[in-house]
Coordinates of C-alpha atoms in Angstrom, one line a residue:
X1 CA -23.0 18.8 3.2
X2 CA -21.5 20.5 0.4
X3 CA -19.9 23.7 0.5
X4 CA -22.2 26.6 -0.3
X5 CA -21.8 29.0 -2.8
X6 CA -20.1 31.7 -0.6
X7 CA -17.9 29.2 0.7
X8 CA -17.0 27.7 -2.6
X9 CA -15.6 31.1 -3.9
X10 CA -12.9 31.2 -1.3
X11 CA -10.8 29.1 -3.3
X12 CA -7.7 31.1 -4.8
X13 CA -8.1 32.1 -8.6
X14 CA -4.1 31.8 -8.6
X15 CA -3.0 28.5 -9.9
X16 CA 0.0 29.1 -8.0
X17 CA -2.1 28.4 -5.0
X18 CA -3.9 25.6 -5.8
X19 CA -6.1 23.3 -3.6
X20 CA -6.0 24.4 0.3
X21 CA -3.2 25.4 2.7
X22 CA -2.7 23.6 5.7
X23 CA -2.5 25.8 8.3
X24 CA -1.3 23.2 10.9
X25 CA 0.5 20.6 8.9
X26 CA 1.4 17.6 10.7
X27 CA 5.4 16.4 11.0
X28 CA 5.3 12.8 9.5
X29 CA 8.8 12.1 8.7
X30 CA 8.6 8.5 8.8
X31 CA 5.8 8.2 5.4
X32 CA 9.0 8.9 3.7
X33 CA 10.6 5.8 4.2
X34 CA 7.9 3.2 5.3
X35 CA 7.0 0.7 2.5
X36 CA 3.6 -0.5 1.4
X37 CA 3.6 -4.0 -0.3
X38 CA 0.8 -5.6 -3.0
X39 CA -1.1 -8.7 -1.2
X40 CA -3.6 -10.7 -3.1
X41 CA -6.9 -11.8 -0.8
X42 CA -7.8 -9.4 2.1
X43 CA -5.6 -10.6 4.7
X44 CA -1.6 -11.1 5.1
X45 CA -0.8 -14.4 6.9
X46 CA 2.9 -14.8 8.7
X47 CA 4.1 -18.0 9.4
X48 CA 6.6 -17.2 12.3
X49 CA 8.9 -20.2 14.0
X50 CA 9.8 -19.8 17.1
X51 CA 13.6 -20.7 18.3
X52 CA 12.2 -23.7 20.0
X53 CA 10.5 -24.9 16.8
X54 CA 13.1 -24.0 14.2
X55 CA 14.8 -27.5 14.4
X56 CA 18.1 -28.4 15.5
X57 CA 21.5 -29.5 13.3
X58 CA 24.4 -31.7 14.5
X59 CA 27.8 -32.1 13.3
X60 CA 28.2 -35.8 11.1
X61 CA 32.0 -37.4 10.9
X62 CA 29.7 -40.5 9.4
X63 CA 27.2 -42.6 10.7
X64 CA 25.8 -40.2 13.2
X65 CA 22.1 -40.2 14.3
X66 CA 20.7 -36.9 12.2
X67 CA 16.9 -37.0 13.6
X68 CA 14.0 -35.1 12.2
X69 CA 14.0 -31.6 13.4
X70 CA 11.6 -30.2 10.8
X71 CA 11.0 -26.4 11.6
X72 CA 7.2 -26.4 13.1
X73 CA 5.1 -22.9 12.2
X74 CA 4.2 -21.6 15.0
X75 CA -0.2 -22.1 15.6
X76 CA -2.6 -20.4 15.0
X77 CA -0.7 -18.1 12.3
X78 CA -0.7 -14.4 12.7
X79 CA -2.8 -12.8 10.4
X80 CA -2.8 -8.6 9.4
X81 CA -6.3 -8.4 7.7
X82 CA -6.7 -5.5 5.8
X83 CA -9.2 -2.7 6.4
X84 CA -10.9 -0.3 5.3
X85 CA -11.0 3.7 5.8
X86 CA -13.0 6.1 4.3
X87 CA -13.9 9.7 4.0
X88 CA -16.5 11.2 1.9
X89 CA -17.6 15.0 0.2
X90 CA -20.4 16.4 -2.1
X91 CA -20.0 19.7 -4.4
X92 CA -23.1 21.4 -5.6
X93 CA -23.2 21.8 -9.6
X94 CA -23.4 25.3 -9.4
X95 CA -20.2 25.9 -7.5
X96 CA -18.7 23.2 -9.8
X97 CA -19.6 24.7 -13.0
X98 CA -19.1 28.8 -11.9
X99 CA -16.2 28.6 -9.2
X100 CA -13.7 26.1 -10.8
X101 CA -12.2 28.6 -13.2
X102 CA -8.5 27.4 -12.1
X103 CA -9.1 25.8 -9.1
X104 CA -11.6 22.8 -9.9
X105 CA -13.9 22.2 -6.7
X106 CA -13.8 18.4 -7.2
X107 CA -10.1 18.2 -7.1
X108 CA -9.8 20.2 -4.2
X109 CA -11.9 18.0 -2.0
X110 CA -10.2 15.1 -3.3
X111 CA -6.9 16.2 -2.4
X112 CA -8.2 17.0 1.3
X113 CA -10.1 13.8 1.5
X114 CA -6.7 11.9 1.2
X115 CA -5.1 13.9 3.4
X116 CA -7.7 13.4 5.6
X117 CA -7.2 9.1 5.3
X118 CA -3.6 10.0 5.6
X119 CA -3.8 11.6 8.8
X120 CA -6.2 8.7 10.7
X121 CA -3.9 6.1 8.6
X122 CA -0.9 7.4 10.9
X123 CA -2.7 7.8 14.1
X124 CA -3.9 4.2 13.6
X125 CA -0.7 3.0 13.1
X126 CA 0.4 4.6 16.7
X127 CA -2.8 3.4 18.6
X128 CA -4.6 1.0 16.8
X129 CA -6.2 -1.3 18.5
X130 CA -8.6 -3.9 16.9
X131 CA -9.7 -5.6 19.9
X132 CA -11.3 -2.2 20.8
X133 CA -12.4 -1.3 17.3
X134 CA -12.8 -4.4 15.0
X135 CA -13.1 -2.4 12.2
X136 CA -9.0 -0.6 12.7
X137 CA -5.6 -2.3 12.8
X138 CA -3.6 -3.0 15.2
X139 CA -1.3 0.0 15.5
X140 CA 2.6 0.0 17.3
X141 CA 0.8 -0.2 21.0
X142 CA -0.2 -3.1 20.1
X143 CA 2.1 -5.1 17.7
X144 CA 5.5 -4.6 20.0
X145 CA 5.3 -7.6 22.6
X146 CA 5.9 -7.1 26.8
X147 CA 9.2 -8.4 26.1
X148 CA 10.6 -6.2 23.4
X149 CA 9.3 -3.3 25.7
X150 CA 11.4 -1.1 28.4
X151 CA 10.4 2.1 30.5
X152 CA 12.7 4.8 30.9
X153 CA 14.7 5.6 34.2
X154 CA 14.7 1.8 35.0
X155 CA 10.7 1.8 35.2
X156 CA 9.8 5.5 36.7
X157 CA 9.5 7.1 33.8
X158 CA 11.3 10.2 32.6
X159 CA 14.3 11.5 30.4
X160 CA 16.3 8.2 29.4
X161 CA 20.0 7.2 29.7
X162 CA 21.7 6.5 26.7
X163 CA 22.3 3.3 28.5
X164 CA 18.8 2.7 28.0
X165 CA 18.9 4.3 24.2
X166 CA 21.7 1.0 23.7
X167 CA 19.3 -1.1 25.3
X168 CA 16.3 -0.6 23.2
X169 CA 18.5 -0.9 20.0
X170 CA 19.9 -4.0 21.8
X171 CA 16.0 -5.7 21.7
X172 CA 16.4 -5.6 17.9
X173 CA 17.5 -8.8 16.4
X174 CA 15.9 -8.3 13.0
X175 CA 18.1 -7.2 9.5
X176 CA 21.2 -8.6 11.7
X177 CA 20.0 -6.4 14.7
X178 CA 20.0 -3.3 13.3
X179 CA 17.5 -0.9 13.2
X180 CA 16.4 1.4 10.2
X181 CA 14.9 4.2 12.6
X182 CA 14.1 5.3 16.1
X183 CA 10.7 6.6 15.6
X184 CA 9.5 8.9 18.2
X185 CA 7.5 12.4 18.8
X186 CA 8.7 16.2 18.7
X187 CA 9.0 15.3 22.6
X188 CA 11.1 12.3 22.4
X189 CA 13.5 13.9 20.0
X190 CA 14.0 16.2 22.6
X191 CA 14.2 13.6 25.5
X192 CA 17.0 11.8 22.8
X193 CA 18.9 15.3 22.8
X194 CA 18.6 16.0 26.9
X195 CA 20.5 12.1 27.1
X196 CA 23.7 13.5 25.2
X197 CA 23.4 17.0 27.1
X198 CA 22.9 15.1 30.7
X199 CA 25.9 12.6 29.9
X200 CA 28.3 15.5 28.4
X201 CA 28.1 14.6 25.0
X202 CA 27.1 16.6 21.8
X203 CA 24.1 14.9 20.3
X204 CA 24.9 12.3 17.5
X205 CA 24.1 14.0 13.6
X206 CA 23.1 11.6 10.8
X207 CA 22.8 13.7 7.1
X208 CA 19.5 12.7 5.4
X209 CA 18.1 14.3 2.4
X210 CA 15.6 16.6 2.5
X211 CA 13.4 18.6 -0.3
X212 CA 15.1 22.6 -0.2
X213 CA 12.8 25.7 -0.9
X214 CA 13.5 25.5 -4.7
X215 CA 12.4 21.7 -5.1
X216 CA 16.3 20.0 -4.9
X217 CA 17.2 17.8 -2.9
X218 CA 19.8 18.2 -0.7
X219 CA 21.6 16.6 3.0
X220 CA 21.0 17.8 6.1
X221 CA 21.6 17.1 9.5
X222 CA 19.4 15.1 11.3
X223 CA 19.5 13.8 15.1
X224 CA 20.7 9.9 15.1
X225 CA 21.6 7.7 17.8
X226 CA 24.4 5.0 17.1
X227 CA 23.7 5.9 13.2
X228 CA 20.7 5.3 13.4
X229 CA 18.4 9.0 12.5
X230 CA 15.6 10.0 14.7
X231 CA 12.4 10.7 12.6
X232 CA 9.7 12.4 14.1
X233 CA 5.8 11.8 13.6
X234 CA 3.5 14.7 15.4
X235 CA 0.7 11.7 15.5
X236 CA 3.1 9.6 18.3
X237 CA 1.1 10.4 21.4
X238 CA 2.2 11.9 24.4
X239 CA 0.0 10.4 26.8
X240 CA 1.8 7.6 28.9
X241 CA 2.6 7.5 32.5
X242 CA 2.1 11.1 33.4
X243 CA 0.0 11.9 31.2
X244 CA 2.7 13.9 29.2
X245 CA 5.3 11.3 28.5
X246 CA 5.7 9.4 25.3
X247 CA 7.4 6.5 23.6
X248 CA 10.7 5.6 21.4
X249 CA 10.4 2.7 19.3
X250 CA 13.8 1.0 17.4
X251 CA 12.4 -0.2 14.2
X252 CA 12.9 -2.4 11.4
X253 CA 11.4 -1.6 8.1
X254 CA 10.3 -3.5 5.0
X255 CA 10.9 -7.6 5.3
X256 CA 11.7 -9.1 8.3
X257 CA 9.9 -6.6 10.0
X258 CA 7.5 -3.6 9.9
X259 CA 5.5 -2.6 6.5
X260 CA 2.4 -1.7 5.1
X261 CA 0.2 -4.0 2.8
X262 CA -2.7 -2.9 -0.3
X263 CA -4.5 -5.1 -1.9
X264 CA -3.2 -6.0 -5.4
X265 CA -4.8 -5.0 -8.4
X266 CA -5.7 -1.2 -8.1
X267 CA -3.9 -0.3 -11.3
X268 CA -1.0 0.8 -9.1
X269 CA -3.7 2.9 -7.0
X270 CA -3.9 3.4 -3.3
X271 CA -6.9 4.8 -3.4
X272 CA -10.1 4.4 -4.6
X273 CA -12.7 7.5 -5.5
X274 CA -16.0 6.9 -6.4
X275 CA -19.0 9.4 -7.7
X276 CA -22.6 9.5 -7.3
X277 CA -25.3 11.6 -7.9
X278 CA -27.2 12.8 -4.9
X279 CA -31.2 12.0 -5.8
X280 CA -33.5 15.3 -6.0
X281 CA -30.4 17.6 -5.7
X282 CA -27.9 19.5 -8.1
X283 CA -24.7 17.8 -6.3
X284 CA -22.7 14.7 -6.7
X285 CA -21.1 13.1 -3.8
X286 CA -17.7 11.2 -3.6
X287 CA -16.4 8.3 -1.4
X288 CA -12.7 8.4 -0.9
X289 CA -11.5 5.3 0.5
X290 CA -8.3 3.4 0.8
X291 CA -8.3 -0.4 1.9
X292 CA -5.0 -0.8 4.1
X293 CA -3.2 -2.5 6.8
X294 CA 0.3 -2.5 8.7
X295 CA 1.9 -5.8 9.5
X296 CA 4.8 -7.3 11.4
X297 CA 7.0 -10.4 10.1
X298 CA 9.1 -10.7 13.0
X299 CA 8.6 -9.8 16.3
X300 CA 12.0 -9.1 17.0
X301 CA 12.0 -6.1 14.1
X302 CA 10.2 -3.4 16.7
X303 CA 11.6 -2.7 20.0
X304 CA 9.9 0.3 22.6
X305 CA 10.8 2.7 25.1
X306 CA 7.9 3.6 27.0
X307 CA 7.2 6.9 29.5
X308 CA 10.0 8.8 28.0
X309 CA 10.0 12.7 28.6

């Protein structure tokens, strides 16, 4: 349903203050630095080799037996298709044409339609789960494997040693076994922080760059563990174990390990917005929709720390 009339005029006649203000903006810190690639077709298929299957070499003084150790892709391939989500909004004419004087009605909604695909693209990529929805991705639950995965306090659950903070990093074999980020919640940070304070230590600082109040770009101080920084996404969930508890995961970013994928040949686009007129009715509607996916090369590239807090 399109906004009304009354409704439509509550946009601000400033242009200082265009489209709407978030009132409770979510943390994502992560977007920042999380990579989207171009794929052609509308899946992404990994050929992974196991260690098993890579193929073996031996050392030749001349003459030696060298057998065939070709490296065997491990079957069936794992495939990231890509998917699709979508949002939609209608303006009436008559708000378009009298209540866009410097804030244009149709731009607005756009800009909070894509904020509204960005928001369910994060939470999916937490808690996807395809096998429960076919039509989502397979999120972080359900891409790290049982045995990149470790609970905190040595399986009860709780505030973690930094013991176990080495440990999780220690899964990571990807980009020569070292993590780009520990990605986490407001709530893990925290847990991260109460590790140092409980062991007597001053919590690790990493400078990162940040956007200041006048548009610059300048380094702050950011939480870090072993050099690697802490980023923290409000859509992690804090439901595990108690109910309350949440999850660290060691991550490796871009090849070799964790990325998103777009289809190629959007003019550079990630997403599409289409108009139509509504039959019988002085609106137009709009479908915002962006076809996406998140996919994994190696296994070994995400590591998780589960029931933390």
């Amino acid at each position: 349903m399109p906004l009304s009339n009354t409704q439509a005029s509550l946009l601000s006649d400033e242009q200082l203050l265009s489209n709407l203000v978030e009132n409770e903006p979510k943390r994502i810190q992560f977007a920042l630095r999380f990579p989207f690639y171009a794929i052609g077709g509308d899946r992404l298929t990994v050929p992974r080799v196991t260690a098993a299957n890579l193929g073996t070499a031996v050392w030749d003084e001349g003459g030696s037996a060298i057998s065939d150790t070709s490296a065997v892709p491990s079957s069936p391939n794992v495939t990231f298709p890509l998917k699709l989500v979508a949002t939609s909004f209608k303006v009436n004419d008559t708000a378009e044409a009298l209540m866009s004087s410097v804030n244009d009605q149709v731009e607005t909604q756009s800009v909070a339609a894509i904020k509204r695909l960005y928001y369910k693209f994060w939470g999916t990529f937490n808690t996807g789960n395809s096998s429960l929805n076919p039509e989502e991705f397979d999120g972080l639950r359900q891409l790290v494997s049982s045995g990149q995965t470790l609970t905190a306090r040595d399986g009860a659950g709780g505030i973690p040693s930094l013991r176990e903070l080495d440990q999780l990093v220690g899964k990571i074999t990807a980009n020569g076994g070292r993590p780009h980020v520990l990605y986490t919640s407001r709530k893990g940070a925290e847990s991260i922080r109460r590790a140092y304070y409980r062991a007597g230590i001053t919590p690790e600082m990493k400078a990162t760059t940040s956007e200041d109040v006048d548009g610059s770009r300048r380094e702050i101080p950011g939480l870090a563990f072993d050099g690697i920084p802490v980023v923290v996404d409000d859509l992690v969930p804090n439901d595990e174990g108690s109910g309350s508890q949440t999850s660290i995961y060691a991550l490796v970013v871009g090849r070799e390990g964790l990325y998103g994928v777009i289809p190629r040949g959007f003019g550079g686009r990630m997403f599409r917005i289409q108009a139509g007129d509504v039959d019988g009715k002085g609106q137009r509607s709009w479908v915002v929709s962006w076809p996406v996916s998140v996919a994994l090369e190696s296994q070994s590239g995400v590591a998780r720390l589960q029931k933390v807090g």
